[in-house]
Amino acid sequence: MIISISGKIEDISLYRMLEYTDPKIKEQFKTTEGAIDFPKLDKLPTLLVEEFDSASDAPVHVGYLNPNNRNEIVQSSQFPEFPASLLYQHMLRFGIDSGSWENKRTHWAVKNIDLFNTVREILNLKQEDQQPVDVKSAKKTLSTHADELDNDCIAIMMPFKDFDDTLEVIRRVCKESGFQAKRVDDNYGPASIPDEIHKLIRNSAYVIADMSGLNANVCYEVGYAAALEKPTILITSTPSEKTPFDIAHMRRIEYLKNGEGLEALQDKLSKAVNSLKKPR
């Protein structure tokens, strides 16, 4: 949870990190040297809002930090923005102590709550309901460039280290099904890597994402694809990891990273990819 005087993450000074956080939780987000473990914080669902009171109409943002720019938050496709006055009415449910003026102090806290479930409850949303961002607005903001869509392309989003065998399986399955699998490192150009990733997702018909280890970059990329309404196939070799709430409803193909497990992955993934229809 991030409360900022201007609504900007960059305003949070280091000495205000983990204020209003239970000491036991605070220790979980520090390195052995006592520094803030930012990579661990990156994986948490996040709420960002300006300092607020009962009359505030500033928007509350709920989503994940952009792993390529920690000063940005990517709004979850499950929720619309809502006014801070509503947050004020339910502060205790978010672990905010009104008596301590926490809502009036710029800081970054970690709370022992299920953020997405709590937001869903105060917005009176059912779990099966979908509350995507406005599609026209999202597509305009994210620059979909529909004229560049490659109907034969499936974008691959996955951790880079120690996943070569998995990548080989994905490429083989896509090729056998008449698709071309592309990962961002297949093309080297003058654009930055984040820009190349965005372009690859925009211009692909579908996405296959390996959620193993809940890699922060992959989580962000899946969220970006969801905002563009890109059909996405999720796979994972770490099914015990708690899936972020806003994609928990999506089916995942679980696999083991050994010979037998990769063979099983190929079989299941083939069925999933063969069920896709190429856009006209």
mmCIF file of N, CA, C and O in Angstrom, residues 27-119:
data_model
loop_
_atom_site.group_PDB
_atom_site.id
_atom_site.type_symbol
_atom_site.label_atom_id
_atom_site.label_comp_id
_atom_site.label_asym_id
_atom_site.label_seq_id
_atom_site.Cartn_x
_atom_site.Cartn_y
_atom_site.Cartn_z
ATOM 1 N N GLU A 27 10.136 -7.608 8.608
ATOM 2 C CA GLU A 27 11.346 -8.427 8.495
ATOM 3 C C GLU A 27 11.343 -9.291 7.241
ATOM 4 O O GLU A 27 12.391 -9.641 6.710
ATOM 5 N N GLN A 28 10.156 -9.652 6.767
ATOM 6 C CA GLN A 28 10.046 -10.484 5.570
ATOM 7 C C GLN A 28 10.454 -9.738 4.310
ATOM 8 O O GLN A 28 10.743 -10.359 3.278
ATOM 9 N N PHE A 29 10.472 -8.415 4.386
ATOM 10 C CA PHE A 29 10.779 -7.616 3.209
ATOM 11 C C PHE A 29 12.080 -6.827 3.370
ATOM 12 O O PHE A 29 12.239 -5.735 2.831
ATOM 13 N N LYS A 30 12.983 -7.443 4.129
ATOM 14 C CA LYS A 30 14.329 -6.902 4.262
ATOM 15 C C LYS A 30 15.346 -7.967 3.899
ATOM 16 O O LYS A 30 15.125 -9.161 4.126
ATOM 17 N N THR A 31 16.453 -7.548 3.332
ATOM 18 C CA THR A 31 17.523 -8.470 2.998
ATOM 19 C C THR A 31 18.301 -8.817 4.264
ATOM 20 O O THR A 31 18.076 -8.238 5.328
ATOM 21 N N THR A 32 19.223 -9.759 4.149
ATOM 22 C CA THR A 32 20.040 -10.131 5.308
ATOM 23 C C THR A 32 20.890 -8.964 5.787
ATOM 24 O O THR A 32 21.305 -8.930 6.947
ATOM 25 N N GLU A 33 21.128 -7.995 4.888
ATOM 26 C CA GLU A 33 21.905 -6.812 5.265
ATOM 27 C C GLU A 33 21.024 -5.722 5.870
ATOM 28 O O GLU A 33 21.516 -4.665 6.277
ATOM 29 N N GLY A 34 19.699 -5.963 5.918
ATOM 30 C CA GLY A 34 18.797 -4.992 6.501
ATOM 31 C C GLY A 34 18.229 -3.979 5.519
ATOM 32 O O GLY A 34 17.483 -3.084 5.907
ATOM 33 N N ALA A 35 18.561 -4.123 4.239
ATOM 34 C CA ALA A 35 18.043 -3.205 3.223
ATOM 35 C C ALA A 35 16.644 -3.651 2.777
ATOM 36 O O ALA A 35 16.234 -4.785 3.019
ATOM 37 N N ILE A 36 15.908 -2.753 2.122
ATOM 38 C CA ILE A 36 14.579 -3.080 1.611
ATOM 39 C C ILE A 36 14.715 -4.058 0.446
ATOM 40 O O ILE A 36 15.497 -3.841 -0.482
ATOM 41 N N ASP A 37 13.958 -5.146 0.489
ATOM 42 C CA ASP A 37 13.989 -6.151 -0.573
ATOM 43 C C ASP A 37 12.977 -5.758 -1.642
ATOM 44 O O ASP A 37 11.846 -6.253 -1.681
ATOM 45 N N PHE A 38 13.378 -4.859 -2.541
ATOM 46 C CA PHE A 38 12.449 -4.349 -3.544
ATOM 47 C C PHE A 38 11.946 -5.423 -4.509
ATOM 48 O O PHE A 38 10.761 -5.424 -4.866
ATOM 49 N N PRO A 39 12.785 -6.354 -4.985
ATOM 50 C CA PRO A 39 12.260 -7.405 -5.868
ATOM 51 C C PRO A 39 11.117 -8.193 -5.235
ATOM 52 O O PRO A 39 10.185 -8.611 -5.925
ATOM 53 N N LYS A 40 11.167 -8.367 -3.934
ATOM 54 C CA LYS A 40 10.095 -9.082 -3.244
ATOM 55 C C LYS A 40 8.841 -8.215 -3.176
ATOM 56 O O LYS A 40 7.722 -8.702 -3.343
ATOM 57 N N LEU A 41 9.025 -6.926 -2.947
ATOM 58 C CA LEU A 41 7.877 -6.007 -2.926
ATOM 59 C C LEU A 41 7.212 -5.925 -4.299
ATOM 60 O O LEU A 41 5.994 -5.754 -4.399
ATOM 61 N N ASP A 42 8.019 -6.047 -5.355
ATOM 62 C CA ASP A 42 7.487 -5.938 -6.712
ATOM 63 C C ASP A 42 6.405 -6.969 -7.009
ATOM 64 O O ASP A 42 5.548 -6.762 -7.871
ATOM 65 N N LYS A 43 6.446 -8.110 -6.327
ATOM 66 C CA LYS A 43 5.504 -9.192 -6.609
ATOM 67 C C LYS A 43 4.163 -9.010 -5.910
ATOM 68 O O LYS A 43 3.213 -9.743 -6.186
ATOM 69 N N LEU A 44 4.068 -8.029 -5.006
ATOM 70 C CA LEU A 44 2.835 -7.848 -4.241
ATOM 71 C C LEU A 44 1.804 -7.033 -5.008
ATOM 72 O O LEU A 44 2.148 -6.069 -5.691
ATOM 73 N N PRO A 45 0.523 -7.392 -4.884
ATOM 74 C CA PRO A 45 -0.530 -6.484 -5.370
ATOM 75 C C PRO A 45 -0.378 -5.160 -4.631
ATOM 76 O O PRO A 45 -0.039 -5.138 -3.446
ATOM 77 N N THR A 46 -0.617 -4.068 -5.322
ATOM 78 C CA THR A 46 -0.316 -2.757 -4.753
ATOM 79 C C THR A 46 -1.478 -1.783 -4.911
ATOM 80 O O THR A 46 -2.165 -1.778 -5.945
ATOM 81 N N LEU A 47 -1.684 -0.975 -3.890
ATOM 82 C CA LEU A 47 -2.664 0.112 -3.925
ATOM 83 C C LEU A 47 -1.900 1.424 -3.847
ATOM 84 O O LEU A 47 -1.034 1.594 -2.987
ATOM 85 N N LEU A 48 -2.221 2.355 -4.745
ATOM 86 C CA LEU A 48 -1.570 3.663 -4.773
ATOM 87 C C LEU A 48 -2.632 4.751 -4.712
ATOM 88 O O LEU A 48 -3.601 4.732 -5.477
ATOM 89 N N VAL A 49 -2.454 5.699 -3.807
ATOM 90 C CA VAL A 49 -3.417 6.790 -3.666
ATOM 91 C C VAL A 49 -2.713 8.014 -3.078
ATOM 92 O O VAL A 49 -1.691 7.894 -2.405
ATOM 93 N N GLU A 50 -3.248 9.191 -3.366
ATOM 94 C CA GLU A 50 -2.760 10.402 -2.728
ATOM 95 C C GLU A 50 -3.154 10.391 -1.250
ATOM 96 O O GLU A 50 -4.041 9.640 -0.840
ATOM 97 N N GLU A 51 -2.490 11.223 -0.446
ATOM 98 C CA GLU A 51 -2.957 11.423 0.917
ATOM 99 C C GLU A 51 -4.427 11.849 0.825
ATOM 100 O O GLU A 51 -4.790 12.663 -0.021
ATOM 101 N N PHE A 52 -5.269 11.295 1.695
ATOM 102 C CA PHE A 52 -6.704 11.471 1.487
ATOM 103 C C PHE A 52 -7.466 11.641 2.797
ATOM 104 O O PHE A 52 -6.963 11.344 3.886
ATOM 105 N N ASP A 53 -8.723 12.105 2.650
ATOM 106 C CA ASP A 53 -9.650 12.183 3.768
ATOM 107 C C ASP A 53 -11.037 11.798 3.257
ATOM 108 O O ASP A 53 -11.183 11.283 2.142
ATOM 109 N N SER A 54 -12.078 12.078 4.057
ATOM 110 C CA SER A 54 -13.427 11.636 3.714
ATOM 111 C C SER A 54 -14.003 12.312 2.476
ATOM 112 O O SER A 54 -14.946 11.798 1.862
ATOM 113 N N ALA A 55 -13.444 13.460 2.088
ATOM 114 C CA ALA A 55 -13.978 14.193 0.943
ATOM 115 C C ALA A 55 -13.121 14.049 -0.310
ATOM 116 O O ALA A 55 -13.413 14.660 -1.343
ATOM 117 N N SER A 56 -12.072 13.244 -0.253
ATOM 118 C CA SER A 56 -11.136 13.128 -1.382
ATOM 119 C C SER A 56 -11.771 12.398 -2.560
ATOM 120 O O SER A 56 -12.394 11.351 -2.391
ATOM 121 N N ASP A 57 -11.593 12.984 -3.745
ATOM 122 C CA ASP A 57 -12.060 12.309 -4.955
ATOM 123 C C ASP A 57 -10.890 11.831 -5.817
ATOM 124 O O ASP A 57 -11.073 11.445 -6.969
ATOM 125 N N ALA A 58 -9.686 11.854 -5.252
ATOM 126 C CA ALA A 58 -8.508 11.365 -5.984
ATOM 127 C C ALA A 58 -8.687 9.879 -6.303
ATOM 128 O O ALA A 58 -9.266 9.130 -5.502
ATOM 129 N N PRO A 59 -8.218 9.415 -7.460
ATOM 130 C CA PRO A 59 -8.409 8.014 -7.834
ATOM 131 C C PRO A 59 -7.505 7.070 -7.040
ATOM 132 O O PRO A 59 -6.356 7.405 -6.738
ATOM 133 N N VAL A 60 -8.046 5.918 -6.715
ATOM 134 C CA VAL A 60 -7.269 4.849 -6.081
ATOM 135 C C VAL A 60 -6.892 3.852 -7.171
ATOM 136 O O VAL A 60 -7.760 3.362 -7.897
ATOM 137 N N HIS A 61 -5.609 3.575 -7.299
ATOM 138 C CA HIS A 61 -5.117 2.632 -8.306
ATOM 139 C C HIS A 61 -4.788 1.305 -7.622
ATOM 140 O O HIS A 61 -4.137 1.284 -6.572
ATOM 141 N N VAL A 62 -5.215 0.207 -8.221
ATOM 142 C CA VAL A 62 -4.939 -1.119 -7.674
ATOM 143 C C VAL A 62 -4.365 -1.991 -8.783
ATOM 144 O O VAL A 62 -4.964 -2.115 -9.857
ATOM 145 N N GLY A 63 -3.206 -2.570 -8.537
ATOM 146 C CA GLY A 63 -2.586 -3.416 -9.556
ATOM 147 C C GLY A 63 -1.225 -3.894 -9.113
ATOM 148 O O GLY A 63 -1.045 -4.307 -7.964
ATOM 149 N N TYR A 64 -0.249 -3.807 -10.017
ATOM 150 C CA TYR A 64 1.117 -4.239 -9.727
ATOM 151 C C TYR A 64 2.100 -3.158 -10.156
ATOM 152 O O TYR A 64 1.835 -2.397 -11.091
ATOM 153 N N LEU A 65 3.215 -3.110 -9.492
ATOM 154 C CA LEU A 65 4.267 -2.197 -9.920
ATOM 155 C C LEU A 65 4.795 -2.628 -11.272
ATOM 156 O O LEU A 65 4.917 -3.820 -11.556
ATOM 157 N N ASN A 66 5.094 -1.664 -12.105
ATOM 158 C CA ASN A 66 5.724 -1.953 -13.388
ATOM 159 C C ASN A 66 7.172 -2.358 -13.112
ATOM 160 O O ASN A 66 7.956 -1.560 -12.611
ATOM 161 N N PRO A 67 7.553 -3.623 -13.394
ATOM 162 C CA PRO A 67 8.907 -4.070 -13.069
ATOM 163 C C PRO A 67 9.994 -3.335 -13.842
ATOM 164 O O PRO A 67 11.160 -3.348 -13.453
ATOM 165 N N ASN A 68 9.594 -2.670 -14.932
ATOM 166 C CA ASN A 68 10.566 -1.914 -15.716
ATOM 167 C C ASN A 68 10.666 -0.463 -15.270
ATOM 168 O O ASN A 68 11.539 0.273 -15.681
ATOM 169 N N ASN A 69 9.718 -0.051 -14.401
ATOM 170 C CA ASN A 69 9.723 1.313 -13.877
ATOM 171 C C ASN A 69 8.949 1.306 -12.567
ATOM 172 O O ASN A 69 7.724 1.378 -12.571
ATOM 173 N N ARG A 70 9.667 1.217 -11.456
ATOM 174 C CA ARG A 70 9.015 1.083 -10.155
ATOM 175 C C ARG A 70 8.205 2.317 -9.767
ATOM 176 O O ARG A 70 7.462 2.308 -8.792
ATOM 177 N N ASN A 71 8.307 3.400 -10.535
ATOM 178 C CA ASN A 71 7.524 4.598 -10.251
ATOM 179 C C ASN A 71 6.162 4.568 -10.928
ATOM 180 O O ASN A 71 5.415 5.554 -10.876
ATOM 181 N N GLU A 72 5.822 3.456 -11.573
ATOM 182 C CA GLU A 72 4.534 3.313 -12.241
ATOM 183 C C GLU A 72 3.798 2.102 -11.694
ATOM 184 O O GLU A 72 4.411 1.112 -11.300
ATOM 185 N N ILE A 73 2.465 2.179 -11.704
ATOM 186 C CA ILE A 73 1.647 1.039 -11.321
ATOM 187 C C ILE A 73 0.761 0.669 -12.504
ATOM 188 O O ILE A 73 0.232 1.540 -13.195
ATOM 189 N N VAL A 74 0.654 -0.612 -12.782
ATOM 190 C CA VAL A 74 -0.197 -1.105 -13.856
ATOM 191 C C VAL A 74 -1.538 -1.499 -13.245
ATOM 192 O O VAL A 74 -1.614 -2.423 -12.440
ATOM 193 N N GLN A 75 -2.585 -0.781 -13.609
ATOM 194 C CA GLN A 75 -3.911 -1.030 -13.053
ATOM 195 C C GLN A 75 -4.369 -2.441 -13.394
ATOM 196 O O GLN A 75 -4.282 -2.894 -14.535
ATOM 197 N N SER A 76 -4.869 -3.182 -12.393
ATOM 198 C CA SER A 76 -5.395 -4.521 -12.628
ATOM 199 C C SER A 76 -6.604 -4.448 -13.544
ATOM 200 O O SER A 76 -7.458 -3.565 -13.413
ATOM 201 N N SER A 77 -6.696 -5.393 -14.476
ATOM 202 C CA SER A 77 -7.824 -5.425 -15.399
ATOM 203 C C SER A 77 -9.113 -5.832 -14.699
ATOM 204 O O SER A 77 -10.187 -5.758 -15.272
ATOM 205 N N GLN A 78 -9.020 -6.272 -13.437
ATOM 206 C CA GLN A 78 -10.198 -6.722 -12.711
ATOM 207 C C GLN A 78 -10.983 -5.589 -12.063
ATOM 208 O O GLN A 78 -12.144 -5.771 -11.691
ATOM 209 N N PHE A 79 -10.354 -4.418 -11.911
ATOM 210 C CA PHE A 79 -10.995 -3.359 -11.149
ATOM 211 C C PHE A 79 -10.900 -2.006 -11.850
ATOM 212 O O PHE A 79 -9.882 -1.685 -12.448
ATOM 213 N N PRO A 80 -11.947 -1.194 -11.720
ATOM 214 C CA PRO A 80 -11.843 0.195 -12.164
ATOM 215 C C PRO A 80 -11.176 1.013 -11.063
ATOM 216 O O PRO A 80 -11.062 0.556 -9.924
ATOM 217 N N GLU A 81 -10.719 2.191 -11.406
ATOM 218 C CA GLU A 81 -10.269 3.113 -10.366
ATOM 219 C C GLU A 81 -11.501 3.532 -9.558
ATOM 220 O O GLU A 81 -12.624 3.529 -10.070
ATOM 221 N N PHE A 82 -11.301 3.879 -8.294
ATOM 222 C CA PHE A 82 -12.426 4.339 -7.482
ATOM 223 C C PHE A 82 -11.946 5.482 -6.593
ATOM 224 O O PHE A 82 -10.747 5.631 -6.342
ATOM 225 N N PRO A 83 -12.855 6.333 -6.095
ATOM 226 C CA PRO A 83 -12.448 7.524 -5.345
ATOM 227 C C PRO A 83 -11.903 7.194 -3.968
ATOM 228 O O PRO A 83 -12.343 6.234 -3.314
ATOM 229 N N ALA A 84 -10.968 8.010 -3.514
ATOM 230 C CA ALA A 84 -10.349 7.800 -2.208
ATOM 231 C C ALA A 84 -11.359 7.945 -1.073
ATOM 232 O O ALA A 84 -11.158 7.396 0.010
ATOM 233 N N SER A 85 -12.449 8.665 -1.301
ATOM 234 C CA SER A 85 -13.473 8.803 -0.265
ATOM 235 C C SER A 85 -14.061 7.440 0.098
ATOM 236 O O SER A 85 -14.415 7.191 1.257
ATOM 237 N N LEU A 86 -14.155 6.535 -0.889
ATOM 238 C CA LEU A 86 -14.644 5.181 -0.610
ATOM 239 C C LEU A 86 -13.616 4.402 0.206
ATOM 240 O O LEU A 86 -13.971 3.649 1.126
ATOM 241 N N LEU A 87 -12.349 4.587 -0.113
ATOM 242 C CA LEU A 87 -11.285 3.953 0.663
ATOM 243 C C LEU A 87 -11.341 4.442 2.115
ATOM 244 O O LEU A 87 -11.159 3.648 3.052
ATOM 245 N N TYR A 88 -11.608 5.726 2.297
ATOM 246 C CA TYR A 88 -11.678 6.297 3.640
ATOM 247 C C TYR A 88 -12.758 5.611 4.480
ATOM 248 O O TYR A 88 -12.571 5.351 5.678
ATOM 249 N N GLN A 89 -13.892 5.300 3.849
ATOM 250 C CA GLN A 89 -14.997 4.656 4.560
ATOM 251 C C GLN A 89 -14.627 3.256 5.055
ATOM 252 O O GLN A 89 -15.221 2.759 6.004
ATOM 253 N N HIS A 90 -13.650 2.634 4.408
ATOM 254 C CA HIS A 90 -13.312 1.242 4.725
ATOM 255 C C HIS A 90 -11.857 1.095 5.167
ATOM 256 O O HIS A 90 -11.247 0.043 4.968
ATOM 257 N N MET A 91 -11.289 2.125 5.766
ATOM 258 C CA MET A 91 -9.864 2.108 6.102
ATOM 259 C C MET A 91 -9.481 0.914 6.968
ATOM 260 O O MET A 91 -8.427 0.301 6.762
ATOM 261 N N LEU A 92 -10.285 0.579 7.947
ATOM 262 C CA LEU A 92 -9.943 -0.523 8.850
ATOM 263 C C LEU A 92 -9.820 -1.841 8.093
ATOM 264 O O LEU A 92 -8.986 -2.682 8.440
ATOM 265 N N ARG A 93 -10.627 -2.024 7.068
ATOM 266 C CA ARG A 93 -10.552 -3.259 6.276
ATOM 267 C C ARG A 93 -9.246 -3.345 5.509
ATOM 268 O O ARG A 93 -8.809 -4.428 5.138
ATOM 269 N N PHE A 94 -8.629 -2.195 5.271
ATOM 270 C CA PHE A 94 -7.344 -2.167 4.565
ATOM 271 C C PHE A 94 -6.170 -2.078 5.547
ATOM 272 O O PHE A 94 -5.023 -1.935 5.124
ATOM 273 N N GLY A 95 -6.462 -2.175 6.824
ATOM 274 C CA GLY A 95 -5.399 -2.121 7.821
ATOM 275 C C GLY A 95 -4.887 -0.731 8.095
ATOM 276 O O GLY A 95 -3.796 -0.553 8.650
ATOM 277 N N ILE A 96 -5.663 0.301 7.723
ATOM 278 C CA ILE A 96 -5.244 1.684 7.927
ATOM 279 C C ILE A 96 -5.850 2.193 9.234
ATOM 280 O O ILE A 96 -7.074 2.164 9.417
ATOM 281 N N ASP A 97 -5.016 2.654 10.114
ATOM 282 C CA ASP A 97 -5.447 3.133 11.419
ATOM 283 C C ASP A 97 -5.767 4.626 11.325
ATOM 284 O O ASP A 97 -4.876 5.458 11.196
ATOM 285 N N SER A 98 -7.063 4.964 11.383
ATOM 286 C CA SER A 98 -7.466 6.361 11.246
ATOM 287 C C SER A 98 -6.945 7.217 12.399
ATOM 288 O O SER A 98 -6.697 8.409 12.235
ATOM 289 N N GLY A 99 -6.747 6.606 13.560
ATOM 290 C CA GLY A 99 -6.281 7.367 14.713
ATOM 291 C C GLY A 99 -4.829 7.775 14.630
ATOM 292 O O GLY A 99 -4.378 8.654 15.372
ATOM 293 N N SER A 100 -4.079 7.161 13.724
ATOM 294 C CA SER A 100 -2.645 7.461 13.619
ATOM 295 C C SER A 100 -2.331 8.411 12.460
ATOM 296 O O SER A 100 -1.173 8.658 12.168
ATOM 297 N N TRP A 101 -3.372 8.910 11.787
ATOM 298 C CA TRP A 101 -3.189 9.801 10.641
ATOM 299 C C TRP A 101 -2.424 9.137 9.490
ATOM 300 O O TRP A 101 -1.769 9.808 8.695
ATOM 301 N N GLU A 102 -2.517 7.826 9.410
ATOM 302 C CA GLU A 102 -1.793 7.112 8.354
ATOM 303 C C GLU A 102 -2.239 7.561 6.972
ATOM 304 O O GLU A 102 -1.430 7.619 6.033
ATOM 305 N N ASN A 103 -3.530 7.864 6.827
ATOM 306 C CA ASN A 103 -4.060 8.300 5.532
ATOM 307 C C ASN A 103 -3.574 9.685 5.125
ATOM 308 O O ASN A 103 -3.760 10.111 3.986
ATOM 309 N N LYS A 104 -2.922 10.372 6.049
ATOM 310 C CA LYS A 104 -2.426 11.720 5.780
ATOM 311 C C LYS A 104 -0.900 11.783 5.736
ATOM 312 O O LYS A 104 -0.321 12.868 5.772
ATOM 313 N N ARG A 105 -0.265 10.638 5.688
ATOM 314 C CA ARG A 105 1.201 10.611 5.705
ATOM 315 C C ARG A 105 1.725 9.832 4.497
ATOM 316 O O ARG A 105 1.296 8.707 4.231
ATOM 317 N N THR A 106 2.660 10.434 3.793
ATOM 318 C CA THR A 106 3.288 9.785 2.645
ATOM 319 C C THR A 106 4.183 8.652 3.139
ATOM 320 O O THR A 106 5.110 8.878 3.928
ATOM 321 N N HIS A 107 3.911 7.413 2.683
ATOM 322 C CA HIS A 107 4.700 6.261 3.120
ATOM 323 C C HIS A 107 4.347 5.041 2.272
ATOM 324 O O HIS A 107 3.426 5.073 1.450
ATOM 325 N N TRP A 108 5.082 3.981 2.497
ATOM 326 C CA TRP A 108 4.864 2.695 1.803
ATOM 327 C C TRP A 108 4.739 1.628 2.882
ATOM 328 O O TRP A 108 5.660 1.391 3.646
ATOM 329 N N ALA A 109 3.565 0.981 2.951
ATOM 330 C CA ALA A 109 3.316 -0.033 3.979
ATOM 331 C C ALA A 109 2.926 -1.358 3.341
ATOM 332 O O ALA A 109 2.410 -1.397 2.225
ATOM 333 N N VAL A 110 3.181 -2.440 4.071
ATOM 334 C CA VAL A 110 2.723 -3.771 3.670
ATOM 335 C C VAL A 110 1.723 -4.236 4.724
ATOM 336 O O VAL A 110 2.036 -4.274 5.909
ATOM 337 N N LYS A 111 0.510 -4.582 4.274
ATOM 338 C CA LYS A 111 -0.553 -4.965 5.182
ATOM 339 C C LYS A 111 -0.863 -6.458 5.058
ATOM 340 O O LYS A 111 -0.736 -7.039 3.979
ATOM 341 N N ASN A 112 -1.302 -7.031 6.159
ATOM 342 C CA ASN A 112 -1.655 -8.450 6.188
ATOM 343 C C ASN A 112 -3.115 -8.624 5.778
ATOM 344 O O ASN A 112 -3.977 -9.025 6.569
ATOM 345 N N ILE A 113 -3.405 -8.287 4.513
ATOM 346 C CA ILE A 113 -4.760 -8.423 3.980
ATOM 347 C C ILE A 113 -4.677 -9.002 2.576
ATOM 348 O O ILE A 113 -3.615 -8.989 1.947
ATOM 349 N N ASP A 114 -5.810 -9.506 2.093
ATOM 350 C CA ASP A 114 -5.914 -9.910 0.694
ATOM 351 C C ASP A 114 -6.435 -8.687 -0.054
ATOM 352 O O ASP A 114 -7.632 -8.404 -0.048
ATOM 353 N N LEU A 115 -5.536 -7.933 -0.660
ATOM 354 C CA LEU A 115 -5.895 -6.648 -1.239
ATOM 355 C C LEU A 115 -6.994 -6.771 -2.288
ATOM 356 O O LEU A 115 -7.991 -6.043 -2.258
ATOM 357 N N PHE A 116 -6.827 -7.678 -3.245
ATOM 358 C CA PHE A 116 -7.794 -7.779 -4.328
ATOM 359 C C PHE A 116 -9.172 -8.204 -3.823
ATOM 360 O O PHE A 116 -10.197 -7.706 -4.279
ATOM 361 N N ASN A 117 -9.212 -9.133 -2.884
ATOM 362 C CA ASN A 117 -10.498 -9.555 -2.325
ATOM 363 C C ASN A 117 -11.174 -8.401 -1.594
ATOM 364 O O ASN A 117 -12.395 -8.214 -1.684
ATOM 365 N N THR A 118 -10.394 -7.624 -0.856
ATOM 366 C CA THR A 118 -10.952 -6.505 -0.109
ATOM 367 C C THR A 118 -11.508 -5.451 -1.050
ATOM 368 O O THR A 118 -12.602 -4.911 -0.831
ATOM 369 N N VAL A 119 -10.768 -5.142 -2.109
ATOM 370 C CA VAL A 119 -11.261 -4.176 -3.101
ATOM 371 C C VAL A 119 -12.537 -4.696 -3.749
ATOM 372 O O VAL A 119 -13.517 -3.959 -3.919
#
